[in-house]
Structure formats: structure tokens, C-alpha cells
Short mmCIF file of C-alpha atoms in Angstrom, two decimals:
data_model
loop_
_atom_site.label_atom_id
_atom_site.label_comp_id
_atom_site.label_asym_id
_atom_site.label_seq_id
_atom_site.Cartn_x
_atom_site.Cartn_y
_atom_site.Cartn_z
CA MET A 1 -34.79 -38.06 40.92
CA ARG A 2 -35.04 -34.83 38.84
CA HIS A 3 -38.55 -34.24 40.26
CA VAL A 4 -37.29 -34.70 43.83
CA ALA A 5 -34.39 -32.30 43.22
CA ASP A 6 -36.67 -29.65 41.73
CA HIS A 7 -39.09 -30.09 44.63
CA HIS A 8 -36.17 -29.53 47.01
CA TYR A 9 -35.32 -26.20 45.28
CA ILE A 10 -38.97 -25.11 45.36
CA GLN A 11 -39.22 -25.82 49.09
CA ARG A 12 -36.13 -23.66 49.69
CA GLY A 13 -37.54 -20.88 47.48
CA GLU A 14 -34.80 -21.26 44.83
CA ALA A 15 -35.04 -21.89 41.11
CA PRO A 16 -33.25 -24.93 39.65
CA CYS A 17 -29.74 -24.22 38.29
CA THR A 18 -29.89 -20.59 39.47
CA HIS A 19 -26.38 -20.85 40.85
CA ALA A 20 -24.98 -21.89 37.46
CA TYR A 21 -26.77 -19.07 35.65
CA TRP A 22 -25.63 -16.59 38.29
CA GLN A 23 -22.03 -17.68 37.84
CA GLU A 24 -22.23 -17.21 34.07
CA GLY A 25 -23.81 -13.80 34.43
CA GLN A 26 -21.19 -12.79 36.96
CA VAL A 27 -18.38 -13.75 34.58
CA LEU A 28 -19.92 -11.69 31.75
CA GLN A 29 -20.44 -8.76 34.11
CA ILE A 30 -16.81 -8.90 35.26
CA MET A 31 -15.66 -9.01 31.61
CA ASN A 32 -17.80 -5.97 30.84
CA VAL A 33 -16.61 -3.97 33.87
CA ASN A 34 -12.96 -4.69 33.12
CA LYS A 35 -13.39 -4.05 29.37
CA ILE A 36 -12.14 -7.52 28.46
CA TYR A 37 -14.71 -8.03 25.69
CA PRO A 38 -12.62 -6.47 22.86
CA TRP A 39 -9.56 -8.52 23.79
CA TYR A 40 -11.63 -11.68 24.22
CA PHE A 41 -13.15 -11.52 20.75
CA SER A 42 -9.99 -10.29 18.96
CA SER A 43 -7.58 -12.68 20.69
CA GLY A 44 -7.60 -15.18 17.80
CA ALA A 45 -6.71 -12.55 15.21
CA ILE A 46 -4.04 -11.11 17.52
CA VAL A 47 -2.41 -14.52 17.99
CA LEU A 48 -2.37 -15.15 14.22
CA TYR A 49 -0.93 -11.67 13.60
CA LEU A 50 1.82 -12.25 16.15
CA LEU A 51 2.67 -15.68 14.71
CA PHE A 52 2.66 -14.87 11.01
CA ILE A 53 3.54 -11.14 10.89
CA VAL A 54 5.35 -9.95 14.01
CA ALA A 55 7.43 -13.09 14.68
CA PRO A 56 8.81 -13.37 11.09
CA ALA A 57 9.56 -9.62 11.10
CA LEU A 58 11.53 -9.90 14.35
CA LEU A 59 13.38 -12.94 13.01
CA GLY A 60 14.24 -11.00 9.85
CA ILE A 61 15.68 -8.16 11.94
CA TYR A 62 17.73 -10.67 13.93
CA TYR A 63 19.03 -12.40 10.80
CA SER A 64 20.12 -9.04 9.35
CA PHE A 65 22.83 -8.96 12.04
CA THR A 66 24.15 -12.41 11.10
CA ASP A 67 26.07 -13.95 8.19
CA TRP A 68 23.32 -16.52 7.58
CA ASN A 69 23.48 -17.99 4.08
CA SER A 70 22.46 -21.10 2.17
CA TYR A 71 26.00 -22.48 2.16
CA SER A 72 26.30 -22.96 5.90
CA SER A 73 23.94 -23.82 8.76
CA GLU A 74 25.82 -21.48 11.11
CA LYS A 75 24.47 -18.05 11.98
CA ASN A 76 27.35 -15.93 13.27
CA PHE A 77 26.63 -12.49 14.69
CA ILE A 78 28.42 -9.84 12.61
CA GLY A 79 26.79 -6.67 13.93
CA LEU A 80 26.22 -3.87 11.43
CA GLU A 81 28.41 -5.32 8.67
CA HIS A 82 25.54 -5.82 6.22
CA PHE A 83 24.27 -2.30 6.86
CA ARG A 84 27.75 -0.86 6.23
CA THR A 85 27.91 -2.76 2.94
CA ILE A 86 24.51 -1.46 1.87
CA LEU A 87 24.82 2.16 3.00
CA ALA A 88 28.54 2.85 2.66
CA GLY A 89 30.25 -0.04 0.91
CA ASP A 90 28.69 -0.93 -2.44
CA PRO A 91 27.20 2.04 -4.38
CA THR A 92 24.89 -0.36 -6.22
CA TYR A 93 22.74 -0.70 -3.11
CA LEU A 94 22.42 3.08 -2.84
CA LEU A 95 21.12 3.01 -6.42
CA PHE A 96 18.44 0.51 -5.35
CA ILE A 97 17.37 2.80 -2.50
CA LYS A 98 17.39 5.84 -4.80
CA ASN A 99 15.27 4.04 -7.41
CA THR A 100 12.79 2.95 -4.75
CA VAL A 101 12.38 6.44 -3.29
CA LEU A 102 12.16 8.05 -6.75
CA PHE A 103 9.59 5.51 -7.93
CA THR A 104 7.52 6.02 -4.77
CA LEU A 105 7.62 9.82 -4.96
CA ILE A 106 6.71 10.16 -8.64
CA THR A 107 4.02 7.46 -8.78
CA SER A 108 2.42 8.67 -5.54
CA ILE A 109 2.11 12.23 -6.86
CA ALA A 110 0.91 11.05 -10.28
CA LYS A 111 -1.75 8.70 -8.88
CA THR A 112 -3.00 11.30 -6.42
CA VAL A 113 -3.23 14.14 -8.96
CA LEU A 114 -4.75 12.00 -11.73
CA GLY A 115 -7.08 10.23 -9.30
CA LEU A 116 -8.38 13.55 -7.97
CA PHE A 117 -8.77 14.98 -11.49
CA LEU A 118 -10.74 11.95 -12.68
CA ALA A 119 -12.88 11.94 -9.53
CA LEU A 120 -13.76 15.63 -9.97
CA LEU A 121 -14.59 14.98 -13.62
CA LEU A 122 -16.84 11.99 -12.91
CA VAL A 123 -18.83 13.63 -10.09
CA SER A 124 -19.39 16.79 -12.13
CA GLY A 125 -22.23 15.22 -14.09
CA VAL A 126 -20.36 13.82 -17.10
CA LYS A 127 -22.40 11.42 -19.23
CA ALA A 128 -22.01 7.66 -18.61
CA ALA A 129 -20.03 8.36 -15.44
CA ASN A 130 -20.56 4.84 -14.09
CA LEU A 131 -19.26 3.28 -17.30
CA HIS A 132 -16.18 5.51 -17.31
CA ARG A 133 -15.59 4.75 -13.64
CA MET A 134 -15.72 1.01 -14.32
CA ILE A 135 -13.33 1.27 -17.29
CA ILE A 136 -10.79 3.38 -15.36
CA PHE A 137 -10.95 1.13 -12.29
CA SER A 138 -10.79 -2.19 -14.18
CA PRO A 139 -6.94 -2.35 -14.47
CA GLN A 140 -6.78 -2.40 -10.67
CA VAL A 141 -8.34 -5.87 -10.51
CA LEU A 142 -5.86 -7.34 -13.00
CA SER A 143 -2.68 -9.09 -11.94
CA PHE A 144 0.46 -7.11 -12.73
CA LEU A 145 1.75 -10.22 -14.49
CA ILE A 146 -0.99 -9.80 -17.10
CA VAL A 147 -0.61 -6.02 -17.26
CA GLY A 148 3.17 -6.31 -17.53
CA LEU A 149 3.09 -8.85 -20.35
CA VAL A 150 0.61 -6.71 -22.30
CA PHE A 151 2.73 -3.58 -21.94
CA LYS A 152 5.94 -5.45 -22.77
CA SER A 153 4.30 -6.29 -26.08
CA LEU A 154 2.98 -2.74 -26.59
CA LEU A 155 6.37 -1.19 -25.79
CA ASP A 156 8.48 -3.61 -27.84
CA PRO A 157 11.08 -1.48 -29.68
CA ASN A 158 10.62 -3.27 -33.02
CA ASN A 159 7.05 -4.48 -33.35
CA GLY A 160 5.31 -2.85 -30.40
CA PHE A 161 2.11 -0.90 -30.98
CA VAL A 162 3.57 2.36 -29.61
CA ASN A 163 6.63 2.50 -31.88
CA VAL A 164 4.77 1.15 -34.91
CA THR A 165 2.16 3.91 -34.48
CA LEU A 166 4.81 6.60 -34.07
CA ARG A 167 6.65 5.47 -37.20
CA SER A 168 3.44 5.31 -39.22
CA LEU A 169 2.81 8.95 -38.27
CA GLY A 170 6.30 9.95 -39.38
CA LEU A 171 7.49 10.44 -35.80
CA ASP A 172 10.41 8.02 -35.96
CA VAL A 173 12.48 10.29 -33.73
CA LEU A 174 10.06 9.63 -30.86
CA ALA A 175 10.29 5.83 -31.15
CA GLN A 176 12.38 4.54 -28.26
CA ASN A 177 13.56 1.33 -26.66
CA TRP A 178 11.13 2.05 -23.83
CA LEU A 179 12.07 -0.81 -21.50
CA GLY A 180 15.65 -1.34 -22.63
CA SER A 181 17.27 2.08 -22.38
CA LEU A 182 18.80 3.73 -19.32
CA THR A 183 16.80 6.89 -20.02
CA TRP A 184 13.30 5.48 -20.55
CA ALA A 185 13.13 2.19 -18.63
CA MET A 186 12.23 3.60 -15.19
CA PRO A 187 9.82 6.29 -16.52
CA SER A 188 8.06 3.56 -18.53
CA ILE A 189 7.61 1.40 -15.42
CA MET A 190 6.28 4.41 -13.51
CA ALA A 191 3.81 5.20 -16.29
CA VAL A 192 2.48 1.64 -16.42
CA ASP A 193 2.17 1.46 -12.63
CA THR A 194 0.36 4.82 -12.52
CA TRP A 195 -2.06 3.70 -15.25
CA LYS A 196 -2.87 0.55 -13.30
CA GLY A 197 -3.25 2.13 -9.86
CA MET A 198 -4.89 5.51 -10.45
CA GLY A 199 -8.37 3.95 -10.71
CA TYR A 200 -8.28 2.81 -7.10
CA ILE A 201 -7.26 6.27 -5.88
CA MET A 202 -10.00 7.76 -8.06
CA VAL A 203 -12.63 5.63 -6.30
CA LEU A 204 -11.37 6.79 -2.90
CA PHE A 205 -11.67 10.42 -3.98
CA ILE A 206 -15.14 9.89 -5.44
CA ALA A 207 -16.31 8.55 -2.08
CA GLY A 208 -14.75 11.54 -0.33
CA LEU A 209 -16.29 14.05 -2.76
CA LEU A 210 -19.76 12.56 -2.40
CA ALA A 211 -19.48 12.93 1.38
CA ILE A 212 -18.96 16.72 1.18
CA PRO A 213 -22.27 18.56 1.83
CA ARG A 214 -23.54 20.40 -1.25
CA ASP A 215 -24.53 23.33 0.99
CA TYR A 216 -20.89 24.41 1.22
CA TYR A 217 -20.62 24.82 -2.54
CA GLU A 218 -23.98 26.58 -2.79
CA ALA A 219 -22.96 29.06 -0.09
CA ALA A 220 -19.61 29.63 -1.83
CA SER A 221 -21.37 30.26 -5.15
CA ILE A 222 -23.61 32.85 -3.50
CA ASP A 223 -20.48 34.57 -2.18
CA GLY A 224 -19.07 34.66 -5.71
CA ALA A 225 -16.42 31.93 -5.35
CA GLY A 226 -15.10 30.40 -8.56
CA PHE A 227 -13.97 26.85 -9.35
CA TRP A 228 -10.41 27.25 -8.06
CA GLN A 229 -11.54 28.97 -4.86
CA LYS A 230 -13.99 26.15 -4.16
CA LEU A 231 -11.29 23.58 -4.94
CA PHE A 232 -8.65 25.00 -2.58
CA ARG A 233 -10.95 26.39 0.13
CA ILE A 234 -13.56 23.62 0.32
CA THR A 235 -12.78 20.48 -1.67
CA ILE A 236 -9.15 19.83 -0.79
CA PRO A 237 -9.46 20.73 2.93
CA MET A 238 -12.55 18.50 3.24
CA LEU A 239 -10.71 15.71 1.40
CA MET A 240 -7.71 15.76 3.75
CA PRO A 241 -8.66 12.46 5.48
CA THR A 242 -9.03 10.81 2.07
CA ILE A 243 -5.80 12.37 0.81
CA THR A 244 -4.03 11.02 3.91
CA ILE A 245 -5.28 7.50 3.25
CA ALA A 246 -4.42 7.70 -0.46
CA THR A 247 -0.94 9.06 0.26
CA VAL A 248 -0.13 6.37 2.82
CA LEU A 249 -1.42 3.63 0.49
CA ASN A 250 0.58 5.00 -2.45
CA ILE A 251 3.78 5.32 -0.44
CA THR A 252 3.58 1.91 1.23
CA TYR A 253 2.89 0.32 -2.16
CA GLY A 254 5.65 2.28 -3.88
CA LEU A 255 8.26 1.36 -1.29
CA ARG A 256 7.27 -2.32 -1.54
CA VAL A 257 7.11 -2.41 -5.34
CA PHE A 258 8.39 -5.62 -6.88
CA ASP A 259 6.08 -7.09 -9.50
CA ALA A 260 6.07 -4.03 -11.79
CA VAL A 261 9.86 -4.00 -12.04
CA TYR A 262 10.29 -7.77 -12.11
CA VAL A 263 7.79 -8.34 -14.93
CA LEU A 264 8.66 -5.36 -17.14
CA THR A 265 12.47 -5.17 -16.92
CA ASN A 266 13.66 -7.63 -14.25
CA GLY A 267 15.81 -4.78 -12.94
CA GLY A 268 17.47 -4.06 -16.27
CA PRO A 269 19.12 -2.74 -18.25
CA GLY A 270 21.94 -3.65 -15.91
CA ASN A 271 20.71 -2.55 -12.49
CA ALA A 272 19.12 0.66 -13.76
CA THR A 273 15.59 -0.18 -12.58
CA ASP A 274 16.36 -2.43 -9.62
CA VAL A 275 14.58 -1.46 -6.40
CA ILE A 276 14.98 -2.67 -2.83
CA ASN A 277 12.57 -5.58 -3.14
CA THR A 278 14.14 -6.90 -6.34
CA ALA A 279 17.50 -6.70 -4.56
CA VAL A 280 16.00 -8.61 -1.62
CA TYR A 281 14.69 -11.26 -4.01
CA SER A 282 18.06 -11.51 -5.73
CA SER A 283 19.89 -11.81 -2.38
CA PHE A 284 17.65 -14.61 -1.16
CA ALA A 285 17.82 -16.37 -4.53
CA LYS A 286 21.64 -16.33 -4.33
CA GLY A 287 21.60 -17.60 -0.75
CA TYR A 288 22.65 -14.37 0.97
CA TRP A 289 19.84 -14.49 3.50
CA GLY A 290 21.46 -12.23 6.07
CA LEU A 291 22.06 -9.51 3.46
CA GLY A 292 18.51 -9.86 2.16
CA SER A 293 17.16 -9.51 5.69
CA ALA A 294 19.24 -6.35 6.17
CA LEU A 295 17.76 -4.84 3.00
CA SER A 296 14.26 -5.70 4.25
CA THR A 297 15.02 -4.06 7.61
CA ILE A 298 16.17 -0.87 5.90
CA LEU A 299 12.98 -0.85 3.82
CA PHE A 300 10.89 -1.26 6.98
CA VAL A 301 12.65 1.67 8.68
CA ILE A 302 12.15 3.90 5.62
CA MET A 303 8.44 3.00 5.46
CA ALA A 304 7.95 3.64 9.18
CA ILE A 305 9.67 7.05 9.12
CA ILE A 306 7.88 8.32 6.01
CA SER A 307 4.45 7.08 7.14
CA PHE A 308 4.93 8.69 10.56
CA PHE A 309 5.72 12.12 9.14
CA ILE A 310 2.95 11.95 6.54
CA ILE A 311 0.31 11.12 9.15
CA ARG A 312 1.61 13.89 11.43
CA LEU A 313 1.53 16.36 8.56
CA MET A 314 -1.94 15.41 7.37
CA ASN A 315 -3.43 15.46 10.88
CA ARG A 316 -2.78 19.17 11.30
CA LYS A 317 -5.90 21.27 11.73
CA VAL A 318 -7.11 22.94 8.57
CA GLU A 319 -9.38 25.93 8.09
CA TYR A 320 -12.33 25.70 5.74
#
């Protein structure tokens, strides 16, 4: 039967199954003309993103306008009541927002400055640069649980390595309750977080520095430019895309910080080091799910506004 069918196509001057192949080719051609290919191949990822990222975020925003809690199955709409409590009612929540913004600002600047300094140092021809790069970057791959427990031991006010060393050098006045005092708890968390994260920013800057053509520096040297002139007229302007990425990463991480605070101080002493995410965790743990959702919504709005202005600022044209 197959032979007879093929003979029939040959007599008519057609190839077997040509119609099927033509249909498939036509479909692919239509997809190409209408630029459907990108959507076709990314549709699975888009669906997963909508299900597990966008949908929960929208539900969280909705719940922030309700009195949803673990003590009742009812979800009554209460409008902006939670937002009034957070922004104008209880000053404790304003402290959480202040701590979050302060932590983000200081750690972002510290990581960027130290990361750039280390990157410049390592690409300048220092000996064993690869070894130093590995050592500086290695804390980044560690869990903050491990890092936090190590530093809790190092910063212990009685038997910690830091205070024991200071006392042995006769510098008792400098020994502090680093994680238990109102003055030093937050700076200590910032220092530990900066130490852990600056290696990643350093690697970003190293990649950016290696991408800058050496011809620019050679031409500047011929013109008599010094180190600082090269830094501010060539290096930093050429690193603006990398600085933008590093700044956005630092800020989004800083605003979402949780593990550093939770492991080192658990928000203490009192609420002195609590940030928005530790307050969210506490609200959900106590069953105040609507209030926790409102805090998360405020955090999202802050992140969106800051990221928008940073990207706009960094995308301005620069002169080399």
C-alpha cells in the first residue's frame, strides 16, 4: 500500500508528505514573521514567574488591606489602617524603617568603596593577586548563619577574641559589649555584613577594570595625567555600568536584610537593631499576617522608588 501511495505522488509530480512538511515550515515562518519565537521559548519561565513571584506579591498587597490573622479565618477589609499604624501610629515601626535605610546606606557605600579599592589594588600587579582575590571573596560563599555564629564568638564581651586582645594590649577602655549595647550593636552588624559582602563587589569591579582598554591609560600618561586624574577621568566614568549594578545589588540586599540581624542580635538590645524584615518575621510569627503584609508592601515600595532613581541617575551620559 505504501508503494502504491508513493507511486501515486510520483505520477502527480509531488513528493510524499510534502504537504505536512509545508505546513510545519509555514507555522515556523509565521512565528518568525510575527516575532513569536522569544515568547514561545520563554513561556514556561514566564508562567512559573507569574505563579510563584507575581501572584504571591499581589496577594500580599491585598492582605495588607485586611485584618487577616491566625486567630480568625475571616479577612475583613480595613483600608489603610495597617499603614497608619506603621507610619503614624507606633513609633517603633518608624525605628525599623530608619534602621533599614541606615543599614542600607552605610553598607552600600562601604562595600562599594572597599570593593573598588581592593579591585584597584589587585589589578595593579600585586604579588599573589589570585590568592588574595580568593581569600577576600571566600566569605561570600559562606552562609550568614556560620559567619554570624563565628562573629558572635569573636565579639563576646567577656571571652571574645576582640576584647581579650584589646585587654591584653592594655586597651581596656576600647573593649565594648559589641552586640549588646545600644551604641555598638548596629555598627557591629554593619561591619560584619560589609566584611562578608565586599568580596563579591570586588570581583564585579575587577571584571569592569579588566574591560577598560589600556590605551586610555597610556594616552593619559603621555599627557601627564597622574593617578587621581586617571581615576576620576577614566576609571570611574568607564566603570559606571558596573557601579550601577553594584549599587542596585547592594541596595536591594540592604533593604531586604534579615539573616545578619537575626543571627547576630535577633533585633536586640530591645528593638535597637530591628529592621523591616525582622519586624515582618515577628508579625507573621505572632499571627498578625495583615500587618506583616503591610510591612512587606512598604518595603517593596521603598525598594522600587530607590532603584528607579538610582538607575535614572547612573544612566546619565558621562564625559571621558
